[in-house]
PDB file of C-alpha atoms and ligand atoms in Angstrom:
ATOM      1  CA  MET A   1      -1.923   4.143 -14.717  1.00  0.00           C
ATOM      2  CA  MET A   2      -1.584   0.339 -13.804  1.00  0.00           C
ATOM      3  CA  ALA A   3      -3.140  -2.545 -15.911  1.00  0.00           C
ATOM      4  CA  LEU A   4      -3.230  -5.977 -15.199  1.00  0.00           C
ATOM      5  CA  ARG A   5      -4.238  -8.599 -17.907  1.00  0.00           C
ATOM      6  CA  GLY A   6      -4.921 -11.962 -17.641  1.00  0.00           C
ATOM      7  CA  VAL A   7      -2.891 -11.846 -14.508  1.00  0.00           C
ATOM      8  CA  TRP A   8      -2.649 -15.386 -13.244  1.00  0.00           C
ATOM      9  CA  LYS A   9      -0.580 -16.209  -9.773  1.00  0.00           C
ATOM     10  CA  THR A  10       0.342 -19.767  -8.899  1.00  0.00           C
ATOM     11  CA  TYR A  11       2.411 -20.680  -6.280  1.00  0.00           C
ATOM     12  CA  HIS A  12       3.848 -23.472  -5.260  1.00  0.00           C
ATOM     13  CA  GLY A  13       3.478 -25.308  -2.093  1.00  0.00           C
ATOM     14  CA  PRO A  14       4.354 -28.760  -0.604  1.00  0.00           C
ATOM     15  CA  ALA A  15       0.706 -29.432  -1.235  1.00  0.00           C
ATOM     16  CA  GLY A  16       0.558 -28.675  -4.769  1.00  0.00           C
ATOM     17  CA  PRO A  17      -0.127 -25.512  -6.916  1.00  0.00           C
ATOM     18  CA  VAL A  18      -1.958 -22.956  -5.021  1.00  0.00           C
ATOM     19  CA  HIS A  19      -3.935 -20.653  -8.067  1.00  0.00           C
ATOM     20  CA  ALA A  20      -4.133 -17.216  -5.700  1.00  0.00           C
ATOM     21  CA  LEU A  21      -4.742 -15.072  -8.751  1.00  0.00           C
ATOM     22  CA  ARG A  22      -7.023 -16.882 -11.789  1.00  0.00           C
ATOM     23  CA  GLY A  23      -7.170 -14.042 -14.740  1.00  0.00           C
ATOM     24  CA  ILE A  24      -6.920 -10.991 -12.955  1.00  0.00           C
ATOM     25  CA  ASP A  25      -8.241  -8.244 -15.484  1.00  0.00           C
ATOM     26  CA  LEU A  26      -7.851  -4.297 -14.360  1.00  0.00           C
ATOM     27  CA  THR A  27      -7.236  -1.266 -14.675  1.00  0.00           C
ATOM     28  CA  ILE A  28      -6.849   1.665 -12.362  1.00  0.00           C
ATOM     29  CA  GLY A  29      -6.234   5.168 -13.244  1.00  0.00           C
ATOM     30  CA  GLN A  30      -4.363   7.822 -12.036  1.00  0.00           C
ATOM     31  CA  GLY A  31      -5.909  10.066  -8.892  1.00  0.00           C
ATOM     32  CA  GLU A  32      -8.886   7.050  -8.260  1.00  0.00           C
ATOM     33  CA  PHE A  33      -9.408   5.477  -4.979  1.00  0.00           C
ATOM     34  CA  VAL A  34     -10.153   1.792  -5.104  1.00  0.00           C
ATOM     35  CA  ALA A  35     -11.363  -0.462  -2.292  1.00  0.00           C
ATOM     36  CA  ILE A  36     -10.294  -3.919  -3.250  1.00  0.00           C
ATOM     37  CA  MET A  37     -12.752  -6.500  -0.939  1.00  0.00           C
ATOM     38  CA  GLY A  38     -13.026 -10.331  -0.732  1.00  0.00           C
ATOM     39  CA  PRO A  39     -12.759 -12.809   1.797  1.00  0.00           C
ATOM     40  CA  SER A  40      -9.683 -14.045   3.985  1.00  0.00           C
ATOM     41  CA  GLY A  41      -7.861 -16.188   1.066  1.00  0.00           C
ATOM     42  CA  SER A  42      -9.622 -14.989  -2.118  1.00  0.00           C
ATOM     43  CA  GLY A  43      -6.083 -12.667  -3.158  1.00  0.00           C
ATOM     44  CA  LYS A  44      -5.835  -9.943  -1.617  1.00  0.00           C
ATOM     45  CA  SER A  45      -2.518  -9.185  -1.015  1.00  0.00           C
ATOM     46  CA  THR A  46      -1.412 -11.565  -3.789  1.00  0.00           C
ATOM     47  CA  LEU A  47      -3.083  -9.280  -5.868  1.00  0.00           C
ATOM     48  CA  MET A  48      -1.420  -6.402  -3.850  1.00  0.00           C
ATOM     49  CA  HIS A  49       1.891  -8.019  -4.406  1.00  0.00           C
ATOM     50  CA  ILE A  50       1.615  -7.686  -7.413  1.00  0.00           C
ATOM     51  CA  LEU A  51       0.227  -4.078  -7.919  1.00  0.00           C
ATOM     52  CA  GLY A  52       3.298  -2.841  -5.670  1.00  0.00           C
ATOM     53  CA  CYS A  53       5.629  -5.032  -8.111  1.00  0.00           C
ATOM     54  CA  LEU A  54       7.016  -6.978  -5.202  1.00  0.00           C
ATOM     55  CA  ASP A  55       6.071  -9.770  -7.135  1.00  0.00           C
ATOM     56  CA  VAL A  56       5.396 -10.653 -10.834  1.00  0.00           C
ATOM     57  CA  PRO A  57       2.777 -12.274 -12.367  1.00  0.00           C
ATOM     58  CA  SER A  58       3.036 -16.385 -13.211  1.00  0.00           C
ATOM     59  CA  ARG A  59       0.948 -15.266 -16.176  1.00  0.00           C
ATOM     60  CA  GLY A  60      -0.554 -12.428 -17.746  1.00  0.00           C
ATOM     61  CA  GLU A  61       0.906  -8.780 -17.828  1.00  0.00           C
ATOM     62  CA  TYR A  62       1.016  -6.380 -15.932  1.00  0.00           C
ATOM     63  CA  VAL A  63       2.296  -2.497 -16.638  1.00  0.00           C
ATOM     64  CA  PHE A  64       2.706  -0.045 -14.030  1.00  0.00           C
ATOM     65  CA  ARG A  65       2.982   3.638 -15.899  1.00  0.00           C
ATOM     66  CA  GLY A  66       3.373   2.575 -19.069  1.00  0.00           C
ATOM     67  CA  ARG A  67       5.995   0.092 -18.502  1.00  0.00           C
ATOM     68  CA  PRO A  68       5.636  -3.832 -18.294  1.00  0.00           C
ATOM     69  CA  VAL A  69       6.297  -4.841 -14.941  1.00  0.00           C
ATOM     70  CA  HIS A  70       7.389  -8.554 -16.622  1.00  0.00           C
ATOM     71  CA  GLY A  71      10.681  -7.483 -18.563  1.00  0.00           C
ATOM     72  CA  MET A  72      12.142  -5.621 -15.473  1.00  0.00           C
ATOM     73  CA  SER A  73      15.048  -6.450 -13.643  1.00  0.00           C
ATOM     74  CA  HIS A  74      15.134  -6.628  -9.436  1.00  0.00           C
ATOM     75  CA  ALA A  75      16.987  -3.988  -9.278  1.00  0.00           C
ATOM     76  CA  GLU A  76      14.191  -2.130 -11.650  1.00  0.00           C
ATOM     77  CA  LEU A  77      11.383  -2.742  -9.579  1.00  0.00           C
ATOM     78  CA  ALA A  78      13.187  -2.428  -6.514  1.00  0.00           C
ATOM     79  CA  ALA A  79      13.416   1.056  -7.697  1.00  0.00           C
ATOM     80  CA  VAL A  80       9.781   1.501  -9.309  1.00  0.00           C
ATOM     81  CA  ARG A  81       8.999   0.533  -5.176  1.00  0.00           C
ATOM     82  CA  ASN A  82      11.026   2.519  -3.901  1.00  0.00           C
ATOM     83  CA  ARG A  83      10.220   6.087  -5.459  1.00  0.00           C
ATOM     84  CA  GLU A  84       6.978   5.643  -6.791  1.00  0.00           C
ATOM     85  CA  ILE A  85       4.956   3.186  -4.528  1.00  0.00           C
ATOM     86  CA  GLY A  86       4.380   3.867  -0.854  1.00  0.00           C
ATOM     87  CA  PHE A  87       3.000   1.127   0.965  1.00  0.00           C
ATOM     88  CA  VAL A  88       1.099   0.584   4.264  1.00  0.00           C
ATOM     89  CA  PHE A  89       0.653  -2.904   6.057  1.00  0.00           C
ATOM     90  CA  GLN A  90      -1.813  -3.713   8.873  1.00  0.00           C
ATOM     91  CA  ASN A  91       1.239  -4.589  11.111  1.00  0.00           C
ATOM     92  CA  PHE A  92       2.536  -1.076  10.381  1.00  0.00           C
ATOM     93  CA  HIS A  93       6.007  -3.010   9.656  1.00  0.00           C
ATOM     94  CA  LEU A  94       8.063  -0.370  11.406  1.00  0.00           C
ATOM     95  CA  LEU A  95      11.906  -1.501  12.394  1.00  0.00           C
ATOM     96  CA  PRO A  96      12.042  -1.102  16.017  1.00  0.00           C
ATOM     97  CA  ARG A  97      14.891  -0.384  16.962  1.00  0.00           C
ATOM     98  CA  LEU A  98      14.130   3.337  14.910  1.00  0.00           C
ATOM     99  CA  SER A  99      13.309   5.741  16.164  1.00  0.00           C
ATOM    100  CA  ALA A 100       9.991   7.846  14.531  1.00  0.00           C
ATOM    101  CA  LEU A 101      11.939  10.425  12.329  1.00  0.00           C
ATOM    102  CA  ARG A 102      14.402   7.405  11.233  1.00  0.00           C
ATOM    103  CA  ASN A 103      11.775   5.291  10.123  1.00  0.00           C
ATOM    104  CA  VAL A 104      10.048   7.647   8.106  1.00  0.00           C
ATOM    105  CA  GLU A 105      14.044   8.745   6.414  1.00  0.00           C
ATOM    106  CA  LEU A 106      14.838   5.005   5.391  1.00  0.00           C
ATOM    107  CA  PRO A 107      13.032   5.228   1.747  1.00  0.00           C
ATOM    108  CA  MET A 108      15.046   8.345   1.272  1.00  0.00           C
ATOM    109  CA  VAL A 109      18.748   6.710   2.301  1.00  0.00           C
ATOM    110  CA  TYR A 110      17.790   4.309  -0.182  1.00  0.00           C
ATOM    111  CA  ALA A 111      16.613   6.393  -2.787  1.00  0.00           C
ATOM    112  CA  GLY A 112      19.742   8.880  -1.548  1.00  0.00           C
ATOM    113  CA  VAL A 113      18.611  11.585  -0.646  1.00  0.00           C
ATOM    114  CA  ASP A 114      21.204  13.974   1.762  1.00  0.00           C
ATOM    115  CA  ARG A 115      21.010  13.742   5.218  1.00  0.00           C
ATOM    116  CA  ARG A 116      20.099  17.575   5.442  1.00  0.00           C
ATOM    117  CA  SER A 117      17.089  17.495   3.187  1.00  0.00           C
ATOM    118  CA  ARG A 118      15.771  13.999   4.406  1.00  0.00           C
ATOM    119  CA  ARG A 119      15.865  15.106   7.488  1.00  0.00           C
ATOM    120  CA  ALA A 120      13.687  18.240   7.001  1.00  0.00           C
ATOM    121  CA  ARG A 121      11.366  16.363   4.809  1.00  0.00           C
ATOM    122  CA  ALA A 122      11.299  13.253   7.643  1.00  0.00           C
ATOM    123  CA  LEU A 123      10.134  15.841  10.181  1.00  0.00           C
ATOM    124  CA  ALA A 124       7.253  18.162   7.823  1.00  0.00           C
ATOM    125  CA  LEU A 125       5.961  14.547   6.969  1.00  0.00           C
ATOM    126  CA  LEU A 126       5.358  13.499  10.851  1.00  0.00           C
ATOM    127  CA  LYS A 127       4.264  17.042  11.641  1.00  0.00           C
ATOM    128  CA  GLU A 128       1.328  17.247   8.893  1.00  0.00           C
ATOM    129  CA  MET A 129       0.469  13.411  10.712  1.00  0.00           C
ATOM    130  CA  GLY A 130       0.461  15.621  13.767  1.00  0.00           C
ATOM    131  CA  LEU A 131       3.670  13.544  15.449  1.00  0.00           C
ATOM    132  CA  ALA A 132       5.892  16.580  15.661  1.00  0.00           C
ATOM    133  CA  ASP A 133       6.552  15.890  18.923  1.00  0.00           C
ATOM    134  CA  ARG A 134       7.180  12.264  18.279  1.00  0.00           C
ATOM    135  CA  ALA A 135       9.775  12.347  16.567  1.00  0.00           C
ATOM    136  CA  ASP A 136      12.330  10.671  19.049  1.00  0.00           C
ATOM    137  CA  HIS A 137       9.856   8.095  19.863  1.00  0.00           C
ATOM    138  CA  LEU A 138      10.325   4.295  19.425  1.00  0.00           C
ATOM    139  CA  PRO A 139       7.509   2.470  17.515  1.00  0.00           C
ATOM    140  CA  SER A 140       7.509   0.650  20.967  1.00  0.00           C
ATOM    141  CA  GLU A 141       7.081   4.135  22.713  1.00  0.00           C
ATOM    142  CA  LEU A 142       3.513   4.615  20.279  1.00  0.00           C
ATOM    143  CA  SER A 143      -0.225   4.439  20.475  1.00  0.00           C
ATOM    144  CA  GLY A 144      -1.554   2.185  17.170  1.00  0.00           C
ATOM    145  CA  GLY A 145      -2.693   4.975  15.428  1.00  0.00           C
ATOM    146  CA  GLN A 146       0.314   6.915  15.449  1.00  0.00           C
ATOM    147  CA  ARG A 147       2.397   4.019  14.586  1.00  0.00           C
ATOM    148  CA  GLN A 148       0.152   3.707  11.557  1.00  0.00           C
ATOM    149  CA  ARG A 149       0.600   7.442  10.995  1.00  0.00           C
ATOM    150  CA  VAL A 150       4.593   7.195  11.022  1.00  0.00           C
ATOM    151  CA  ALA A 151       3.988   4.243   8.279  1.00  0.00           C
ATOM    152  CA  ILE A 152       2.061   6.331   6.229  1.00  0.00           C
ATOM    153  CA  ALA A 153       4.627   9.118   6.370  1.00  0.00           C
ATOM    154  CA  ARG A 154       7.040   6.795   5.793  1.00  0.00           C
ATOM    155  CA  ALA A 155       4.760   5.517   2.757  1.00  0.00           C
ATOM    156  CA  LEU A 156       4.654   9.948   1.458  1.00  0.00           C
ATOM    157  CA  ALA A 157       8.721  10.062   1.751  1.00  0.00           C
ATOM    158  CA  ASN A 158      10.091   9.855  -1.387  1.00  0.00           C
ATOM    159  CA  ARG A 159       6.784  11.265  -3.192  1.00  0.00           C
ATOM    160  CA  PRO A 160       4.927   8.092  -4.342  1.00  0.00           C
ATOM    161  CA  SER A 161       2.274   8.516  -7.383  1.00  0.00           C
ATOM    162  CA  LEU A 162       0.356   5.663  -5.379  1.00  0.00           C
ATOM    163  CA  ILE A 163      -0.154   4.510  -2.105  1.00  0.00           C
ATOM    164  CA  LEU A 164      -0.995   0.507  -1.879  1.00  0.00           C
ATOM    165  CA  ALA A 165      -2.517   0.049   1.506  1.00  0.00           C
ATOM    166  CA  ASP A 166      -3.048  -3.883   2.438  1.00  0.00           C
ATOM    167  CA  GLU A 167      -5.722  -3.637   5.732  1.00  0.00           C
ATOM    168  CA  PRO A 168      -4.190  -0.089   7.423  1.00  0.00           C
ATOM    169  CA  THR A 169      -7.070  -0.611   9.509  1.00  0.00           C
ATOM    170  CA  GLY A 170      -7.004  -4.336  10.536  1.00  0.00           C
ATOM    171  CA  ALA A 171      -5.086  -3.547  13.720  1.00  0.00           C
ATOM    172  CA  LEU A 172      -6.560  -0.298  15.093  1.00  0.00           C
ATOM    173  CA  ASP A 173      -9.833   0.168  16.670  1.00  0.00           C
ATOM    174  CA  SER A 174     -12.796   1.458  14.911  1.00  0.00           C
ATOM    175  CA  ALA A 175     -12.320   5.167  15.623  1.00  0.00           C
ATOM    176  CA  THR A 176      -8.536   5.120  15.090  1.00  0.00           C
ATOM    177  CA  GLY A 177      -9.116   3.289  12.280  1.00  0.00           C
ATOM    178  CA  ARG A 178     -11.741   5.874  10.821  1.00  0.00           C
ATOM    179  CA  ASP A 179      -8.754   8.483  11.476  1.00  0.00           C
ATOM    180  CA  VAL A 180      -6.551   6.537   9.090  1.00  0.00           C
ATOM    181  CA  LEU A 181      -8.627   5.855   6.447  1.00  0.00           C
ATOM    182  CA  GLN A 182      -9.703  10.192   6.687  1.00  0.00           C
ATOM    183  CA  LEU A 183      -6.180  10.715   6.085  1.00  0.00           C
ATOM    184  CA  LEU A 184      -5.833   8.667   3.505  1.00  0.00           C
ATOM    185  CA  ALA A 185      -8.698  10.031   1.604  1.00  0.00           C
ATOM    186  CA  SER A 186      -7.236  13.484   1.671  1.00  0.00           C
ATOM    187  CA  LEU A 187      -3.564  12.355   0.578  1.00  0.00           C
ATOM    188  CA  ASN A 188      -6.326  11.012  -2.585  1.00  0.00           C
ATOM    189  CA  ARG A 189      -7.935  14.387  -2.713  1.00  0.00           C
ATOM    190  CA  GLU A 190      -4.361  15.759  -2.903  1.00  0.00           C
ATOM    191  CA  GLY A 191      -3.792  13.813  -6.330  1.00  0.00           C
ATOM    192  CA  VAL A 192      -2.318  10.640  -5.028  1.00  0.00           C
ATOM    193  CA  THR A 193      -3.535   7.384  -6.908  1.00  0.00           C
ATOM    194  CA  LEU A 194      -4.519   5.612  -3.200  1.00  0.00           C
ATOM    195  CA  VAL A 195      -5.568   1.375  -3.130  1.00  0.00           C
ATOM    196  CA  ILE A 196      -6.790   0.197  -0.323  1.00  0.00           C
ATOM    197  CA  ILE A 197      -7.017  -4.129   0.472  1.00  0.00           C
ATOM    198  CA  THR A 198     -10.085  -4.639   3.361  1.00  0.00           C
ATOM    199  CA  HIS A 199     -12.040  -7.244   4.017  1.00  0.00           C
ATOM    200  CA  ASP A 200     -14.602  -4.678   6.014  1.00  0.00           C
ATOM    201  CA  GLU A 201     -17.140  -3.349   4.409  1.00  0.00           C
ATOM    202  CA  GLN A 202     -16.925  -0.522   6.004  1.00  0.00           C
ATOM    203  CA  VAL A 203     -14.167   0.778   4.708  1.00  0.00           C
ATOM    204  CA  GLY A 204     -14.343  -0.505   1.656  1.00  0.00           C
ATOM    205  CA  ARG A 205     -18.034   1.764   1.411  1.00  0.00           C
ATOM    206  CA  MET A 206     -15.399   4.821   1.548  1.00  0.00           C
ATOM    207  CA  ALA A 207     -13.866   4.739  -1.531  1.00  0.00           C
ATOM    208  CA  PRO A 208     -15.558   5.881  -4.748  1.00  0.00           C
ATOM    209  CA  ARG A 209     -14.403   2.375  -6.513  1.00  0.00           C
ATOM    210  CA  MET A 210     -14.861  -0.820  -4.996  1.00  0.00           C
ATOM    211  CA  VAL A 211     -13.797  -4.460  -6.738  1.00  0.00           C
ATOM    212  CA  ARG A 212     -14.570  -7.675  -5.182  1.00  0.00           C
ATOM    213  CA  LEU A 213     -12.510 -10.900  -5.467  1.00  0.00           C
ATOM    214  CA  LEU A 214     -13.398 -14.071  -4.842  1.00  0.00           C
ATOM    215  CA  ASP A 215     -10.772 -17.450  -5.191  1.00  0.00           C
ATOM    216  CA  GLY A 216      -8.386 -15.321  -7.328  1.00  0.00           C
ATOM    217  CA  ARG A 217     -10.961 -13.468  -9.965  1.00  0.00           C
ATOM    218  CA  VAL A 218     -12.495 -10.370  -9.804  1.00  0.00           C
ATOM    219  CA  VAL A 219     -16.344 -10.615  -9.499  1.00  0.00           C
ATOM    220  CA  SER A 220     -17.475  -6.882  -9.243  1.00  0.00           C
ATOM    221  CA  ASP A 221     -16.385  -3.637 -10.151  1.00  0.00           C
ATOM    222  CA  GLU A 222     -18.566  -0.845  -9.420  1.00  0.00           C
ATOM    223  CA  ARG A 223     -18.351   3.075  -9.069  1.00  0.00           C
ATOM    224  CA  GLN A 224     -20.547   3.790  -5.891  1.00  0.00           C
ATOM    225  CA  VAL A 225     -21.605   7.108  -3.936  1.00  0.00           C
ATOM    226  CA  GLN A 226     -19.523   7.405  -1.426  1.00  0.00           C
ATOM    227  CA  GLY A 227     -20.857   6.949   2.699  1.00  0.00           C
ATOM    228  CA  GLY A 228     -18.866   7.195   5.648  1.00  0.00           C
TER     229      GLY A 228
HETATM  230  N1  ADP B 301       3.651 -17.674  -0.114  1.00  0.00           N
HETATM  231  C1  ADP B 301       2.138 -18.087  -0.237  1.00  0.00           C
HETATM  232  N2  ADP B 301       2.595 -19.715  -0.715  1.00  0.00           N
HETATM  233  C2  ADP B 301       1.743 -20.413  -0.712  1.00  0.00           C
HETATM  234  N3  ADP B 301       0.323 -20.244  -1.049  1.00  0.00           N
HETATM  235  C3  ADP B 301      -0.055 -18.881  -0.728  1.00  0.00           C
HETATM  236  C4  ADP B 301       1.081 -17.692  -0.245  1.00  0.00           C
HETATM  237  N4  ADP B 301       0.399 -16.416  -0.497  1.00  0.00           N
HETATM  238  C5  ADP B 301      -0.630 -16.731  -0.785  1.00  0.00           C
HETATM  239  N5  ADP B 301      -1.266 -18.155  -0.853  1.00  0.00           N
HETATM  240  C6  ADP B 301      -2.278 -18.425  -0.782  1.00  0.00           C
HETATM  241  O1  ADP B 301      -2.734 -18.046  -2.176  1.00  0.00           O
HETATM  242  C7  ADP B 301      -3.957 -17.660  -1.493  1.00  0.00           C
HETATM  243  C8  ADP B 301      -4.215 -15.984  -1.652  1.00  0.00           C
HETATM  244  O2  ADP B 301      -3.835 -15.771  -0.384  1.00  0.00           O
HETATM  245  P1  ADP B 301      -3.990 -14.006   0.257  1.00  0.00           P
HETATM  246  O3  ADP B 301      -3.557 -13.123  -1.508  1.00  0.00           O
HETATM  247  O4  ADP B 301      -2.810 -14.038   1.104  1.00  0.00           O
HETATM  248  O5  ADP B 301      -5.464 -13.804   0.384  1.00  0.00           O
HETATM  249  P2  ADP B 301      -6.433 -13.018   1.204  1.00  0.00           P
HETATM  250  O6  ADP B 301      -5.088 -11.567   0.875  1.00  0.00           O
HETATM  251  O7  ADP B 301      -6.921 -12.336   0.125  1.00  0.00           O
HETATM  252  O8  ADP B 301      -6.235 -13.033   2.661  1.00  0.00           O
HETATM  253  C9  ADP B 301      -4.336 -18.625  -0.767  1.00  0.00           C
HETATM  254  O9  ADP B 301      -5.383 -20.003  -0.543  1.00  0.00           O
HETATM  255  C10 ADP B 301      -3.364 -18.387   0.047  1.00  0.00           C
HETATM  256  O10 ADP B 301      -3.301 -19.934   1.003  1.00  0.00           O
HETATM  257 MG1   MG B 302      -4.497 -10.432   2.629  1.00  0.00          MG
END
């Protein structure tokens, strides 16, 4: 489903070039659940940006569902992101002035879904997330775990084939984090490909496959017996 070959990403900062990724080869199949692990600065977020078509490699190639990303225009990349990828971030990235419902509707607004259908789908997703009675609340009126569930509902809005979660439990207490992970894992069991970026070993152990990064390189890629 996704294949990176010899991917480098170089940032040009005031202190000179920073090679955030140094020749990544990685293939992730449809329906997989992969944890990407590594210490701070190892390139996890950079890799997520490339997997999620938020950024393109400086060198090497990335093929997303059969399509080479380097040949795509900005508009094409944006369309792929909006329709095929759901993003979940550590700090939720909800729009503070929009209700939970309107946050979940937003990706469908961009995708041109009519008002009535998107409202119905957003409500159904919030209900699935156990938030039916929070639809009209602003993010500031919700707990961290509730905010992350709104963000997951939003990620699912356009029925993506891939969910990319960057430190999705990083801002949550451990019990709430576990619930959010269980929720993501259950979505994976229903068929969505799930890639979770984390530096937390306990989170990583939930995934059947763990890829470790160090200094912008893959240093291990292992299938594992699932723990909890
Ligand atoms: N926009 C940027 N400009 C310059 N350097 C960056 C930028 N983003 C990340 N980096 C650098 O690239 C390396 C990898 O960063 P990142 O992918 O955020 O790692 P991680 O998510 O594993 O902490 C780090 O050295 C970081 O400082
Ligand atoms: Mg990061």
